[in-house]
CSV table of C-alpha atoms in Angstrom, one decimal:
chain,number,residue,atom,x,y,z
F,1,MET,CA,21.3,84.8,-20.9
F,2,THR,CA,24.3,85.3,-18.6
F,3,LEU,CA,24.8,82.3,-16.3
F,4,LYS,CA,26.0,83.2,-12.8
F,5,SER,CA,25.9,79.8,-11.3
F,6,ILE,CA,29.2,78.2,-10.6
F,7,PRO,CA,30.2,74.5,-10.0
F,8,LEU,CA,31.0,73.5,-6.5
F,9,THR,CA,34.4,71.9,-5.9
F,10,ASP,CA,35.0,70.0,-2.8
F,11,GLU,CA,37.0,72.8,-1.4
F,12,LEU,CA,34.3,75.4,-2.2
F,13,HIS,CA,31.5,73.2,-0.8
F,14,GLY,CA,33.5,72.9,2.4
F,15,TYR,CA,33.7,76.7,2.6
F,16,LEU,CA,30.0,77.0,1.9
F,17,VAL,CA,29.1,74.6,4.7
F,18,ALA,CA,31.5,76.2,7.1
F,19,HIS,CA,30.0,79.7,6.5
F,20,GLY,CA,26.3,78.7,6.6
F,21,ALA,CA,25.4,77.4,10.0
F,22,PRO,CA,28.1,74.6,10.1
F,23,PRO,CA,27.0,71.2,11.5
F,24,ASP,CA,27.2,70.8,15.2
F,25,GLU,CA,28.5,67.7,17.1
F,26,VAL,CA,25.1,65.9,16.9
F,27,ILE,CA,24.8,66.3,13.1
F,28,ARG,CA,28.5,65.4,12.5
F,29,ASP,CA,28.1,62.2,14.6
F,30,LEU,CA,24.8,61.3,12.9
F,31,ALA,CA,26.3,61.7,9.4
F,32,GLU,CA,29.4,59.7,10.4
F,33,GLU,CA,27.4,56.9,11.9
F,34,THR,CA,25.1,56.8,8.9
F,35,LEU,CA,28.2,56.5,6.6
F,36,THR,CA,29.7,53.8,8.9
F,37,LEU,CA,26.5,51.6,9.3
F,38,LEU,CA,25.0,52.1,5.9
F,39,PRO,CA,27.7,53.0,3.4
F,40,GLU,CA,25.7,51.9,0.4
F,41,HIS,CA,22.8,54.1,1.4
F,42,ALA,CA,24.4,57.1,3.1
F,43,SER,CA,23.7,59.3,0.0
F,44,MET,CA,20.0,59.1,1.0
F,45,GLN,CA,20.9,61.5,3.8
F,46,VAL,CA,20.4,65.2,3.1
F,47,ALA,CA,23.5,67.3,2.6
F,48,PRO,CA,24.7,69.4,5.5
F,49,GLU,CA,23.8,72.6,3.8
F,50,GLN,CA,20.3,71.2,3.2
F,51,ALA,CA,19.9,70.5,6.9
F,52,ALA,CA,20.9,74.0,7.8
F,53,PHE,CA,18.5,75.3,5.2
F,54,LEU,CA,15.6,73.2,6.5
F,55,THR,CA,16.1,74.6,9.9
F,56,PHE,CA,16.3,78.2,8.6
F,57,LEU,CA,13.3,77.7,6.4
F,58,THR,CA,11.1,76.1,9.2
F,59,ARG,CA,12.0,79.0,11.4
F,60,LEU,CA,11.3,81.6,8.8
F,61,LEU,CA,7.9,80.1,8.2
F,62,GLY,CA,7.1,80.0,12.0
F,63,ALA,CA,6.1,76.4,11.4
F,64,ARG,CA,4.0,74.7,14.0
F,65,GLN,CA,2.7,71.7,12.1
F,66,ALA,CA,5.1,69.9,9.7
F,67,VAL,CA,5.3,66.6,7.9
F,68,GLU,CA,8.3,64.7,6.5
F,69,VAL,CA,7.8,61.8,4.0
F,70,GLY,CA,11.1,59.7,4.1
F,71,THR,CA,13.0,59.9,7.3
F,72,PHE,CA,16.0,57.5,6.8
F,73,THR,CA,18.4,58.0,9.8
F,74,GLY,CA,16.9,61.3,10.9
F,75,LEU,CA,19.0,64.2,9.8
F,76,SER,CA,16.4,66.1,7.9
F,77,SER,CA,13.8,65.5,10.6
F,78,LEU,CA,16.2,66.6,13.3
F,79,ALA,CA,16.8,69.8,11.3
F,80,ILE,CA,13.1,70.6,10.8
F,81,ALA,CA,12.3,69.8,14.4
F,82,ARG,CA,14.9,72.3,15.6
F,83,GLY,CA,13.2,75.1,13.5
F,84,LEU,CA,9.6,74.6,14.9
F,85,VAL,CA,8.1,77.1,17.2
F,86,ASP,CA,7.5,76.1,20.8
F,87,GLY,CA,4.9,73.4,21.0
F,88,GLY,CA,5.3,72.5,17.3
F,89,ARG,CA,5.0,69.0,15.9
F,90,LEU,CA,6.7,67.1,13.1
F,91,THR,CA,5.0,64.0,11.8
F,92,CYS,CA,7.4,61.7,10.0
F,93,PHE,CA,6.5,58.8,7.6
F,94,ASP,CA,8.9,56.0,6.9
F,95,ILE,CA,8.8,52.2,6.2
F,96,SER,CA,12.0,51.2,7.9
F,97,GLU,CA,12.3,50.4,11.6
F,98,GLU,CA,16.0,49.8,11.1
F,99,TYR,CA,16.9,53.2,9.7
F,100,THR,CA,14.6,55.2,12.0
F,101,SER,CA,15.9,53.4,15.0
F,102,VAL,CA,19.1,55.5,14.4
F,103,ALA,CA,17.0,58.6,14.0
F,104,ARG,CA,15.3,58.0,17.4
F,105,ARG,CA,18.6,58.0,19.2
F,106,TYR,CA,19.7,61.2,17.6
F,107,TRP,CA,16.4,63.0,18.1
F,108,ALA,CA,16.7,62.2,21.8
F,109,ARG,CA,20.3,63.3,21.9
F,110,ALA,CA,19.3,66.6,20.2
F,111,GLY,CA,16.4,67.1,22.6
F,112,VAL,CA,13.7,67.2,19.8
F,113,ASP,CA,12.2,63.7,20.3
F,114,ASP,CA,9.2,65.1,22.1
F,115,ARG,CA,8.3,67.1,19.0
F,116,ILE,CA,8.3,64.2,16.6
F,117,ASP,CA,5.7,61.6,15.9
F,118,LEU,CA,7.0,58.7,13.7
F,119,ARG,CA,4.6,56.6,11.8
F,120,ILE,CA,5.9,53.4,10.1
F,121,GLY,CA,4.2,52.1,7.0
F,122,PRO,CA,3.6,53.0,3.4
F,123,ALA,CA,3.3,56.7,3.3
F,124,GLY,CA,0.6,56.6,0.5
F,125,ASP,CA,-1.6,54.9,3.1
F,126,THR,CA,-0.5,56.6,6.4
F,127,LEU,CA,-0.7,60.1,4.9
F,128,ARG,CA,-4.4,59.6,4.4
F,129,GLN,CA,-4.8,59.3,8.1
F,130,LEU,CA,-3.9,63.0,8.6
F,131,PRO,CA,-6.7,65.5,9.2
F,132,ASN,CA,-8.5,66.5,6.0
F,133,GLU,CA,-8.0,70.2,6.6
F,134,ARG,CA,-5.6,72.9,5.6
F,135,TYR,CA,-3.4,72.9,8.7
F,136,LEU,CA,0.2,72.1,7.7
F,137,ASP,CA,2.7,74.9,7.6
F,138,PHE,CA,5.7,72.9,6.1
F,139,ALA,CA,6.2,69.5,4.4
F,140,PHE,CA,9.4,67.8,3.2
F,141,ILE,CA,9.3,65.0,0.6
F,142,ASP,CA,12.4,62.8,0.3
F,143,ALA,CA,11.3,59.2,-0.2
F,144,ASP,CA,10.9,56.7,-3.1
F,145,LYS,CA,10.8,58.8,-6.3
F,146,THR,CA,7.9,57.0,-7.9
F,147,GLY,CA,5.8,57.8,-4.9
F,148,TYR,CA,6.2,61.6,-5.2
F,149,PRO,CA,3.0,62.2,-7.1
F,150,ILE,CA,1.0,60.3,-4.5
F,151,TYR,CA,2.6,62.2,-1.6
F,152,TRP,CA,2.1,65.5,-3.4
F,153,ALA,CA,-1.5,64.7,-4.0
F,154,GLU,CA,-2.1,64.0,-0.3
F,155,LEU,CA,-0.1,67.0,1.0
F,156,VAL,CA,-1.1,69.9,-1.2
F,157,PRO,CA,-4.8,69.9,0.0
F,158,ARG,CA,-3.6,69.8,3.7
F,159,MET,CA,-1.3,72.8,3.4
F,160,ARG,CA,-2.5,76.1,4.9
F,161,PRO,CA,-2.5,79.1,2.5
F,162,GLY,CA,1.1,80.1,2.3
F,163,GLY,CA,2.4,76.8,3.5
F,164,VAL,CA,5.5,75.5,1.8
F,165,ILE,CA,6.4,72.0,0.5
F,166,ALA,CA,10.1,71.2,-0.1
F,167,VAL,CA,10.9,68.3,-2.5
F,168,ASP,CA,14.4,66.8,-2.7
F,169,ASN,CA,16.3,65.1,-5.5
F,170,VAL,CA,14.5,66.9,-8.3
F,171,LEU,CA,17.6,67.0,-10.4
F,172,ARG,CA,18.6,63.4,-10.1
F,173,HIS,CA,22.3,64.2,-10.5
F,174,GLY,CA,21.4,66.0,-13.8
F,175,ARG,CA,19.6,62.9,-15.3
F,176,VAL,CA,16.2,64.6,-15.5
F,177,ILE,CA,17.4,66.0,-18.8
F,178,ALA,CA,18.0,62.5,-20.2
F,179,PRO,CA,16.4,59.9,-17.7
F,180,GLN,CA,18.2,56.6,-17.5
F,181,ASN,CA,15.9,54.7,-15.1
F,182,ALA,CA,12.4,54.5,-13.6
F,183,ASP,CA,13.2,56.9,-10.9
F,184,ASP,CA,14.7,59.5,-13.3
F,185,ARG,CA,11.6,59.3,-15.4
F,186,ALA,CA,9.3,59.7,-12.4
F,187,ILE,CA,11.1,62.8,-11.2
F,188,ALA,CA,11.1,64.3,-14.7
F,189,ALA,CA,7.4,63.7,-15.0
F,190,PHE,CA,6.8,65.0,-11.4
F,191,ASN,CA,8.7,68.2,-12.1
F,192,ASP,CA,6.5,68.9,-15.1
F,193,ASP,CA,3.4,68.2,-13.0
F,194,VAL,CA,4.6,70.7,-10.3
F,195,LEU,CA,5.3,73.3,-12.9
F,196,ALA,CA,1.6,72.9,-14.2
F,197,ASP,CA,0.0,72.8,-10.8
F,198,VAL,CA,-2.0,76.0,-10.5
F,199,ARG,CA,-2.4,75.6,-6.8
F,200,VAL,CA,1.2,76.5,-6.1
F,201,ASP,CA,4.0,78.8,-7.0
F,202,ALA,CA,7.2,76.8,-7.2
F,203,VAL,CA,10.9,77.5,-7.6
F,204,MET,CA,13.6,74.9,-8.2
F,205,LEU,CA,17.0,75.5,-6.5
F,206,PRO,CA,20.3,73.9,-7.1
F,207,ILE,CA,21.0,72.8,-3.5
F,208,ALA,CA,22.7,69.4,-3.4
F,209,ASP,CA,20.7,67.2,-5.8
F,210,GLY,CA,18.0,69.9,-6.5
F,211,LEU,CA,15.4,71.2,-4.2
F,212,THR,CA,11.9,72.4,-5.2
F,213,LEU,CA,10.1,74.8,-2.9
F,214,ALA,CA,6.3,75.2,-3.6
F,215,ARG,CA,4.2,77.8,-1.9
F,216,VAL,CA,0.6,76.7,-1.7
F,217,HIS,CA,-2.1,79.3,-2.5
């Protein structure tokens, strides 16, 4: 099989970002503040091309009801909220008041805070408070890796037919091939479970650290 994928150098990555809905001032400032305040955790933030893709995908789906598991300082939620239809709602789940306090400021600055409902607490518990019906158009999972199977189990039954779940970090910087720690092993097992799940059609994309898109039947 001929491989057409190419590695991304820093220069080529910069070109890609600049030619695919480049970050505006709000996103640039949020990324810079996250790096300054939380240098050891800044890699938890989605890549700029992922943010652009999340807005694009949410708009493409015409999403009205969306969920995010793992909000951190708010870049992915800001991107999703920007893509919602008028009157749309994004429910975010996170455990950190500290990190999400940054998110709240930037949601307000971007003018999307009225579209976002933030719920603090273990998502395995708070997700169960969502309506038990198939009403979600879009969901994004980017939280603790060992919790992915729990979040998947709660979200799939709540997705409308044709709804999409996006799951981040499914390549673990390439370590899914030879897992080195508990998170790597959890993601490798999760990827196998998604592949075997007859309720969805899924594709894995090499965006940033790997992004799975699953369309629910």
